Amino acid sequence: MFRLKENNTTVKTEILAGLTTFCTMVYVVIVNPSILSIAGVPSEQVFTATIIAAVFGTLWLALFANYPIAMAPGMGLNAFFTFTVVQASKGEIDYMTAFSAVFVAGILFFIISLTPLRQMLVKAIPNNLKLAITAGIGLFIAFIGMRSAGLVTGDESNLVKLGDLSSPMVWLTIVGVLVTAILMMYRAFGAIFWGMIVTAIIAAITGNLTFTGVVAMPALPEGILVWNPIEAFGDVIKYGLYGTVFSFILVTLFDTTGTMVGVAKQAGILKDDKLPRARQAFLGDSLSTTIGSMFGTSPTTAYVESSSGVAMGGRTGLTSLTVAVLFLITAFFSPLAGALASVSAITSPALIIVGSLMIGAVRGIEWDKVEEAIPAFLVILIMPLTSSISTGIAFGFISYPLFKLFKGEGKDVHPLLYFFAILFIIQLVFMPH
């Protein structure tokens, strides 16, 4: 089924690769509930929804695309859901309405994935803006990690300032970052996950973490949250969440496509720089985003941590199947995950470290070209300062064609980019954001 001989691999190698990928990304089942719970979503609901989305998306890539790539709710998108969509509305939009936006984004993304429009969108967006979006999200989630842990705090005159360094949570966070970074320096697989475990052990010894249990049957306290497309589209229209839906689609589009191409290239799957079975693969993130929103989690994307499994020899969907099975087993450890997610100092180091990895995208930006550099810089700067991924994207998409027009290179800009720029201007000026 997985054509192991054709791909020069074995069952043992694929299972080991799947175990490696799982260990490098399992932190999501702890970090995702800790972020979405701030928006009011019950942690147990998010935990189970995270696993449902991860299992569905990963199984899809395993069985229909035969790719050694795993999927799960994306870091950054969960922060956008919580801090930009829900909290920034100051009570006007609750998490149920926000999940309607994710549900709509998933449906529209599915339709886009069935057409050549997805490839057109990828080609239309300049590479420098794609890199800036990744870097900006990295700064955004790192800032959230530092704020959650108390490393930085609010200040009336200067907006932010250094937090209380005598706080146990601050020191636990610093230790967590150091431990994780050291593990990464020595290329330990699953460094982020094991960094969280070490921090949790220290927290338990110092009395900052208590366990109420370890194993329990999977549960969804609030059942299915969204299922009716008509009601979901109605919520988006009523609250003017067009920019939110577009941002969910855009970020997932770049994240998944970029990750799939990168990991597929590493695994030797690319044929003449083209993804085989691309349509089947691209349907995975849209469908898992839709299904994940129904149960209670933010959009799903391909995980770059899959490259760790490929480095161990993973070449086929058997690697992804192994990851999916391990996520299913994890579903029975919700009390343990809930206890870890309740202590910000355990999850914050993961956000800071992931942010540091994402900011590395800036190395590919053409800083010597002003017309490319300034729009990219605006994206990176505005995302963390406004706590909004969509606002950062908007400024980049508006300024890029403007600079190109002033330079006399307006013809080099794809028509879709002008269309997006007009939409973003309308949204920023006339709609709530």
Short mmCIF file of C-alpha atoms in Angstrom, two decimals:
data_model
loop_
_atom_site.label_atom_id
_atom_site.label_comp_id
_atom_site.label_asym_id
_atom_site.label_seq_id
_atom_site.Cartn_x
_atom_site.Cartn_y
_atom_site.Cartn_z
CA MET A 1 0.00 0.00 0.00
CA PHE A 2 2.77 2.46 0.90
CA ARG A 3 5.20 1.17 -1.79
CA LEU A 4 8.04 0.73 0.69
CA LYS A 5 10.43 -1.06 -1.70
CA GLU A 6 9.84 1.52 -4.41
CA ASN A 7 10.79 4.24 -1.89
CA ASN A 8 13.82 2.32 -0.55
CA THR A 9 12.55 2.06 3.02
CA THR A 10 11.34 -0.55 5.52
CA VAL A 11 8.55 -0.93 8.06
CA LYS A 12 11.02 -0.54 10.95
CA THR A 13 12.48 2.66 9.48
CA GLU A 14 9.03 4.16 8.84
CA ILE A 15 7.78 3.42 12.36
CA LEU A 16 10.95 4.89 13.91
CA ALA A 17 10.54 7.98 11.70
CA GLY A 18 6.91 8.32 12.80
CA LEU A 19 7.91 8.07 16.47
CA THR A 20 10.53 10.79 15.91
CA THR A 21 8.06 13.13 14.19
CA PHE A 22 5.50 12.54 16.93
CA CYS A 23 7.98 13.36 19.70
CA THR A 24 8.96 16.62 17.99
CA MET A 25 5.38 17.88 17.62
CA VAL A 26 3.39 16.33 20.49
CA TYR A 27 3.86 19.59 22.43
CA VAL A 28 0.87 20.89 20.41
CA VAL A 29 -1.59 18.90 22.58
CA ILE A 30 -0.38 20.87 25.60
CA VAL A 31 0.27 24.30 24.08
CA ASN A 32 -2.90 24.51 21.96
CA PRO A 33 -5.33 24.05 24.92
CA SER A 34 -3.33 26.55 26.99
CA ILE A 35 -3.75 29.24 24.31
CA LEU A 36 -7.37 28.57 23.26
CA SER A 37 -8.51 28.29 26.89
CA ILE A 38 -7.68 32.01 27.22
CA ALA A 39 -10.47 32.58 24.68
CA GLY A 40 -12.82 30.67 26.97
CA VAL A 41 -12.78 27.28 25.22
CA PRO A 42 -12.71 24.42 27.79
CA SER A 43 -9.21 22.89 27.83
CA GLU A 44 -10.53 19.32 27.60
CA GLN A 45 -12.59 20.28 24.54
CA VAL A 46 -9.52 21.76 22.84
CA PHE A 47 -7.34 18.79 23.79
CA THR A 48 -9.68 16.28 22.16
CA ALA A 49 -10.37 18.56 19.18
CA THR A 50 -6.62 19.02 18.64
CA ILE A 51 -6.15 15.26 18.46
CA ILE A 52 -9.16 14.79 16.15
CA ALA A 53 -7.80 17.41 13.73
CA ALA A 54 -4.25 16.01 13.93
CA VAL A 55 -5.35 12.41 13.40
CA PHE A 56 -7.69 13.26 10.50
CA GLY A 57 -5.20 15.49 8.66
CA THR A 58 -2.25 13.15 9.22
CA LEU A 59 -4.24 10.06 8.19
CA TRP A 60 -5.37 11.87 5.04
CA LEU A 61 -1.77 12.55 4.02
CA ALA A 62 -0.83 8.97 4.89
CA LEU A 63 -3.62 7.18 3.05
CA PHE A 64 -4.42 9.46 0.11
CA ALA A 65 -1.09 11.17 -0.63
CA ASN A 66 1.41 8.65 0.80
CA TYR A 67 3.43 11.52 2.31
CA PRO A 68 5.61 11.25 5.48
CA ILE A 69 4.12 14.52 6.71
CA ALA A 70 2.03 15.10 9.84
CA MET A 71 -0.62 17.75 10.49
CA ALA A 72 -2.00 19.47 13.59
CA PRO A 73 -3.48 22.85 14.61
CA GLY A 74 -0.92 25.52 13.74
CA MET A 75 1.03 27.67 16.16
CA GLY A 76 0.29 31.32 15.48
CA LEU A 77 -3.16 30.62 14.13
CA ASN A 78 -4.31 29.60 17.62
CA ALA A 79 -2.87 32.85 19.00
CA PHE A 80 -4.59 34.83 16.24
CA PHE A 81 -7.87 33.09 17.11
CA THR A 82 -7.53 33.93 20.81
CA PHE A 83 -5.96 37.36 20.97
CA THR A 84 -7.03 39.02 17.71
CA VAL A 85 -10.43 37.51 16.95
CA VAL A 86 -11.88 36.87 20.43
CA GLN A 87 -10.09 39.01 23.02
CA ALA A 88 -9.63 42.10 20.85
CA SER A 89 -13.41 42.23 20.23
CA LYS A 90 -13.91 42.97 23.98
CA GLY A 91 -16.82 40.58 24.37
CA GLU A 92 -18.53 41.24 21.03
CA ILE A 93 -17.25 37.98 19.50
CA ASP A 94 -17.17 34.78 21.54
CA TYR A 95 -15.26 31.63 20.69
CA MET A 96 -18.33 30.00 19.14
CA THR A 97 -18.54 32.82 16.57
CA ALA A 98 -14.78 32.60 15.99
CA PHE A 99 -15.09 28.88 15.27
CA SER A 100 -17.73 29.76 12.68
CA ALA A 101 -15.06 31.83 10.93
CA VAL A 102 -12.64 28.89 11.04
CA PHE A 103 -15.39 26.58 9.72
CA VAL A 104 -16.11 28.97 6.81
CA ALA A 105 -12.38 29.33 6.11
CA GLY A 106 -12.08 25.54 5.96
CA ILE A 107 -14.98 25.23 3.50
CA LEU A 108 -13.65 28.00 1.25
CA PHE A 109 -10.15 26.55 1.48
CA PHE A 110 -11.51 23.16 0.43
CA ILE A 111 -13.16 24.70 -2.63
CA ILE A 112 -9.95 26.59 -3.48
CA SER A 113 -7.96 23.36 -3.14
CA LEU A 114 -10.20 21.66 -5.72
CA THR A 115 -9.32 24.32 -8.29
CA PRO A 116 -6.07 25.71 -9.79
CA LEU A 117 -6.67 28.86 -7.67
CA ARG A 118 -4.55 27.51 -4.82
CA GLN A 119 -1.48 27.26 -7.02
CA MET A 120 -2.29 30.69 -8.49
CA LEU A 121 -2.44 32.24 -5.02
CA VAL A 122 0.89 30.73 -4.05
CA LYS A 123 2.53 32.11 -7.19
CA ALA A 124 0.82 35.53 -6.89
CA ILE A 125 2.20 36.38 -3.44
CA PRO A 126 5.81 37.64 -3.57
CA ASN A 127 8.33 35.43 -1.80
CA ASN A 128 9.49 38.29 0.45
CA LEU A 129 5.96 38.76 1.81
CA LYS A 130 5.62 35.00 2.43
CA LEU A 131 8.86 35.03 4.43
CA ALA A 132 7.77 38.16 6.31
CA ILE A 133 4.46 36.56 7.30
CA THR A 134 6.30 33.57 8.79
CA ALA A 135 8.75 35.83 10.65
CA GLY A 136 6.00 38.14 11.91
CA ILE A 137 3.98 35.23 13.29
CA GLY A 138 7.16 34.01 15.00
CA LEU A 139 7.61 37.33 16.81
CA PHE A 140 3.92 37.41 17.67
CA ILE A 141 3.80 33.98 19.34
CA ALA A 142 7.15 34.55 21.10
CA PHE A 143 5.72 37.77 22.55
CA ILE A 144 2.62 35.86 23.68
CA GLY A 145 4.85 33.29 25.38
CA MET A 146 6.80 35.99 27.21
CA ARG A 147 3.64 37.82 28.21
CA SER A 148 1.89 34.66 29.45
CA ALA A 149 4.87 33.79 31.61
CA GLY A 150 5.20 37.32 33.00
CA LEU A 151 8.60 37.96 31.40
CA VAL A 152 7.07 41.13 29.99
CA THR A 153 4.10 42.97 31.42
CA GLY A 154 1.94 46.00 30.71
CA ASP A 155 3.14 49.55 31.35
CA GLU A 156 1.02 52.72 31.27
CA SER A 157 3.69 55.01 29.84
CA ASN A 158 5.68 52.59 27.68
CA LEU A 159 3.03 49.92 26.85
CA VAL A 160 5.32 47.05 27.92
CA LYS A 161 8.16 46.55 30.39
CA LEU A 162 10.24 43.80 31.95
CA GLY A 163 8.25 41.60 34.31
CA ASP A 164 8.90 40.65 37.93
CA LEU A 165 12.11 38.59 37.88
CA SER A 166 11.42 37.37 41.41
CA SER A 167 8.35 35.47 40.19
CA PRO A 168 8.68 31.64 40.21
CA MET A 169 6.85 31.45 36.86
CA VAL A 170 9.36 33.80 35.24
CA TRP A 171 12.28 31.71 36.45
CA LEU A 172 10.60 28.47 35.40
CA THR A 173 10.14 29.95 31.93
CA ILE A 174 13.78 31.01 31.70
CA VAL A 175 14.88 27.53 32.79
CA GLY A 176 12.50 25.97 30.26
CA VAL A 177 13.93 28.06 27.42
CA LEU A 178 17.50 27.22 28.45
CA VAL A 179 16.84 23.48 28.74
CA THR A 180 15.04 23.36 25.39
CA ALA A 181 17.74 25.41 23.66
CA ILE A 182 20.50 23.16 25.03
CA LEU A 183 18.64 20.04 23.84
CA MET A 184 18.28 21.64 20.42
CA MET A 185 21.99 22.50 20.32
CA TYR A 186 22.76 18.80 20.78
CA ARG A 187 20.10 17.91 18.17
CA ALA A 188 17.99 15.86 20.57
CA PHE A 189 14.82 14.81 18.79
CA GLY A 190 11.68 16.09 20.51
CA ALA A 191 13.67 18.88 22.20
CA ILE A 192 10.63 21.13 22.67
CA PHE A 193 8.56 18.31 24.17
CA TRP A 194 11.34 17.11 26.49
CA GLY A 195 12.06 20.70 27.49
CA MET A 196 8.44 20.97 28.63
CA ILE A 197 8.72 17.70 30.58
CA VAL A 198 11.89 18.85 32.40
CA THR A 199 10.22 22.19 33.23
CA ALA A 200 7.13 20.32 34.48
CA ILE A 201 9.27 18.13 36.77
CA ILE A 202 10.95 21.23 38.24
CA ALA A 203 7.52 22.88 38.63
CA ALA A 204 6.18 19.81 40.46
CA ILE A 205 9.22 19.67 42.79
CA THR A 206 8.87 23.37 43.64
CA GLY A 207 5.12 23.06 44.26
CA ASN A 208 4.04 25.04 41.20
CA LEU A 209 2.36 22.05 39.50
CA THR A 210 -0.16 19.58 40.87
CA PHE A 211 -1.68 16.56 39.14
CA THR A 212 -5.30 15.47 39.52
CA GLY A 213 -4.88 12.43 37.30
CA VAL A 214 -3.03 11.00 34.35
CA VAL A 215 -5.39 8.85 32.28
CA ALA A 216 -9.05 9.35 31.33
CA MET A 217 -11.44 8.54 28.51
CA PRO A 218 -11.44 11.17 25.72
CA ALA A 219 -14.28 13.66 26.08
CA LEU A 220 -15.86 16.66 24.37
CA PRO A 221 -17.64 18.58 27.17
CA GLU A 222 -19.51 20.84 24.72
CA GLY A 223 -19.98 18.30 21.92
CA ILE A 224 -19.93 19.53 18.32
CA LEU A 225 -19.65 23.33 18.31
CA VAL A 226 -20.22 24.19 14.64
CA TRP A 227 -21.95 22.11 11.98
CA ASN A 228 -24.39 24.30 10.04
CA PRO A 229 -22.71 26.14 7.10
CA ILE A 230 -25.63 28.58 6.76
CA GLU A 231 -25.34 29.68 10.40
CA ALA A 232 -21.55 29.86 10.15
CA PHE A 233 -21.63 32.07 7.03
CA GLY A 234 -24.31 34.16 8.78
CA ASP A 235 -21.99 34.76 11.75
CA VAL A 236 -19.15 35.83 9.44
CA ILE A 237 -21.42 38.31 7.63
CA LYS A 238 -23.05 39.60 10.84
CA TYR A 239 -19.74 40.37 12.55
CA GLY A 240 -17.80 41.34 9.42
CA LEU A 241 -15.19 38.60 9.88
CA TYR A 242 -14.10 38.67 6.23
CA GLY A 243 -10.52 39.67 7.05
CA THR A 244 -10.36 36.96 9.71
CA VAL A 245 -11.47 34.26 7.27
CA PHE A 246 -9.05 35.54 4.64
CA SER A 247 -6.17 35.55 7.15
CA PHE A 248 -6.93 31.99 8.24
CA ILE A 249 -6.92 30.86 4.60
CA LEU A 250 -3.82 32.84 3.64
CA VAL A 251 -1.61 31.78 6.55
CA THR A 252 -2.67 28.12 6.30
CA LEU A 253 -2.11 28.27 2.54
CA PHE A 254 1.49 29.47 2.84
CA ASP A 255 2.30 27.41 5.90
CA THR A 256 1.05 24.09 4.55
CA THR A 257 2.24 24.58 0.98
CA GLY A 258 5.70 25.74 2.04
CA THR A 259 6.09 22.93 4.58
CA MET A 260 4.90 20.25 2.16
CA VAL A 261 7.25 21.39 -0.60
CA GLY A 262 10.20 21.67 1.80
CA VAL A 263 9.70 18.29 3.49
CA ALA A 264 8.83 16.57 0.19
CA LYS A 265 12.06 17.89 -1.30
CA GLN A 266 14.01 16.58 1.70
CA ALA A 267 12.32 13.18 1.31
CA GLY A 268 13.02 13.03 -2.43
CA ILE A 269 9.31 13.04 -3.29
CA LEU A 270 9.44 16.06 -5.62
CA LYS A 271 9.41 15.15 -9.30
CA ASP A 272 10.76 17.89 -11.60
CA ASP A 273 10.08 20.40 -8.79
CA LYS A 274 6.41 19.34 -8.72
CA LEU A 275 4.49 17.63 -5.94
CA PRO A 276 3.02 14.29 -7.01
CA ARG A 277 -0.57 13.78 -5.86
CA ALA A 278 -0.62 17.50 -4.96
CA ARG A 279 -4.40 17.86 -5.02
CA GLN A 280 -4.91 14.92 -2.66
CA ALA A 281 -2.29 16.36 -0.31
CA PHE A 282 -3.69 19.90 -0.38
CA LEU A 283 -7.19 18.70 0.50
CA GLY A 284 -5.88 17.45 3.85
CA ASP A 285 -5.40 20.82 5.55
CA SER A 286 -8.72 22.25 4.36
CA LEU A 287 -10.74 19.22 5.47
CA SER A 288 -8.98 18.89 8.82
CA THR A 289 -9.43 22.64 9.44
CA THR A 290 -13.17 22.25 8.84
CA ILE A 291 -13.46 19.18 11.04
CA GLY A 292 -11.24 20.64 13.76
CA SER A 293 -13.40 23.78 13.98
CA MET A 294 -16.50 21.62 14.44
CA PHE A 295 -15.04 20.13 17.61
CA GLY A 296 -13.16 23.17 18.92
CA THR A 297 -9.73 24.02 17.57
CA SER A 298 -8.08 26.59 15.29
CA PRO A 299 -6.93 25.84 11.69
CA THR A 300 -4.77 22.81 10.94
CA THR A 301 -1.53 22.91 8.98
CA ALA A 302 1.37 20.67 7.96
CA TYR A 303 4.12 20.59 10.60
CA VAL A 304 7.69 21.38 9.65
CA GLU A 305 8.69 19.02 12.49
CA SER A 306 7.91 16.26 9.99
CA SER A 307 11.40 16.91 8.62
CA SER A 308 12.82 15.22 11.74
CA GLY A 309 11.07 11.98 10.76
CA VAL A 310 12.28 12.31 7.19
CA ALA A 311 15.81 12.77 8.53
CA MET A 312 15.37 9.40 10.29
CA GLY A 313 14.51 7.77 6.95
CA GLY A 314 10.73 8.29 6.67
CA ARG A 315 9.68 8.30 3.02
CA THR A 316 6.05 7.16 2.88
CA GLY A 317 2.63 7.50 4.45
CA LEU A 318 3.50 4.72 6.92
CA THR A 319 5.47 7.36 8.83
CA SER A 320 2.34 9.56 9.00
CA LEU A 321 0.16 6.59 9.92
CA THR A 322 2.45 5.92 12.88
CA VAL A 323 2.12 9.56 13.99
CA ALA A 324 -1.69 9.35 13.75
CA VAL A 325 -1.81 6.17 15.86
CA LEU A 326 0.40 7.78 18.52
CA PHE A 327 -1.88 10.84 18.63
CA LEU A 328 -4.86 8.50 19.12
CA ILE A 329 -3.11 6.92 22.12
CA THR A 330 -2.36 10.40 23.49
CA ALA A 331 -6.12 11.10 23.56
CA PHE A 332 -6.33 9.03 26.75
CA PHE A 333 -3.93 11.32 28.66
CA SER A 334 -6.06 14.47 28.89
CA PRO A 335 -5.67 14.95 32.70
CA LEU A 336 -1.87 14.96 32.34
CA ALA A 337 -1.97 17.35 29.38
CA GLY A 338 -4.47 19.57 31.21
CA ALA A 339 -2.20 19.86 34.26
CA LEU A 340 0.79 20.80 32.10
CA ALA A 341 -1.25 23.30 30.06
CA SER A 342 -2.48 25.03 33.23
CA VAL A 343 1.04 26.26 34.10
CA SER A 344 2.10 29.02 31.70
CA ALA A 345 5.79 28.52 32.48
CA ILE A 346 5.60 25.03 30.94
CA THR A 347 4.02 26.10 27.65
CA SER A 348 5.62 29.55 27.26
CA PRO A 349 9.14 28.25 26.50
CA ALA A 350 7.70 26.25 23.59
CA LEU A 351 6.13 29.41 22.13
CA ILE A 352 9.36 31.38 22.54
CA ILE A 353 11.47 28.65 20.94
CA VAL A 354 9.04 28.10 18.04
CA GLY A 355 9.02 31.88 17.54
CA SER A 356 12.81 31.93 17.38
CA LEU A 357 12.73 29.24 14.68
CA MET A 358 10.13 31.11 12.62
CA ILE A 359 11.95 34.45 12.74
CA GLY A 360 14.79 32.74 10.87
CA ALA A 361 12.76 33.31 7.69
CA VAL A 362 14.08 36.90 7.58
CA ARG A 363 17.39 35.65 6.21
CA GLY A 364 15.75 35.08 2.84
CA ILE A 365 14.23 38.57 2.50
CA GLU A 366 15.89 40.88 -0.06
CA TRP A 367 16.78 43.68 2.36
CA ASP A 368 18.86 45.50 -0.24
CA LYS A 369 15.75 46.27 -2.31
CA VAL A 370 13.68 48.99 -0.61
CA GLU A 371 10.50 48.16 -2.53
CA GLU A 372 10.73 44.57 -1.21
CA ALA A 373 12.17 45.27 2.24
CA ILE A 374 9.77 47.95 3.54
CA PRO A 375 6.53 45.97 2.94
CA ALA A 376 8.18 42.89 4.50
CA PHE A 377 9.36 44.96 7.47
CA LEU A 378 5.85 46.38 7.98
CA VAL A 379 4.40 42.86 8.10
CA ILE A 380 6.98 41.73 10.68
CA LEU A 381 6.66 44.89 12.79
CA ILE A 382 2.89 45.29 12.84
CA MET A 383 1.91 41.70 13.71
CA PRO A 384 3.34 41.70 17.26
CA LEU A 385 2.68 45.41 17.90
CA THR A 386 -1.02 45.16 17.01
CA SER A 387 -1.40 41.53 18.17
CA SER A 388 -2.97 40.86 14.80
CA ILE A 389 -1.72 38.60 12.02
CA SER A 390 -4.36 39.90 9.60
CA THR A 391 -3.40 43.56 10.17
CA GLY A 392 0.25 42.76 9.48
CA ILE A 393 -0.69 40.93 6.28
CA ALA A 394 -2.94 43.84 5.27
CA PHE A 395 -0.14 46.43 5.56
CA GLY A 396 2.18 44.22 3.54
CA PHE A 397 -0.36 43.59 0.80
CA ILE A 398 -1.24 47.28 0.55
CA SER A 399 2.29 48.68 0.62
CA TYR A 400 3.89 46.16 -1.76
CA PRO A 401 1.96 47.10 -4.93
CA LEU A 402 2.24 50.79 -3.97
CA PHE A 403 6.03 50.65 -3.83
CA LYS A 404 6.14 48.69 -7.07
CA LEU A 405 3.97 51.31 -8.80
CA PHE A 406 6.21 54.14 -7.59
CA LYS A 407 9.25 52.26 -8.90
CA GLY A 408 7.60 51.77 -12.30
CA GLU A 409 7.34 48.01 -11.85
CA GLY A 410 3.59 47.83 -11.43
CA LYS A 411 3.30 45.32 -14.29
CA ASP A 412 5.41 42.86 -12.31
CA VAL A 413 2.74 42.66 -9.60
CA HIS A 414 0.14 39.92 -10.04
CA PRO A 415 -3.42 41.29 -10.57
CA LEU A 416 -4.62 39.27 -7.56
CA LEU A 417 -2.34 41.32 -5.33
CA TYR A 418 -4.02 44.58 -6.42
CA PHE A 419 -7.38 42.95 -5.73
CA PHE A 420 -6.28 41.91 -2.22
CA ALA A 421 -4.84 45.39 -1.56
CA ILE A 422 -8.22 47.01 -2.35
CA LEU A 423 -10.04 44.51 -0.13
CA PHE A 424 -7.66 45.15 2.77
CA ILE A 425 -8.02 48.95 2.43
CA ILE A 426 -11.80 48.56 2.59
CA GLN A 427 -11.51 46.28 5.61
CA LEU A 428 -9.09 48.50 7.57
CA VAL A 429 -10.97 51.74 6.89
CA PHE A 430 -14.61 50.68 6.95
CA MET A 431 -14.86 47.40 8.87
CA PRO A 432 -14.03 46.35 12.43
CA HIS A 433 -10.63 44.66 12.74
#
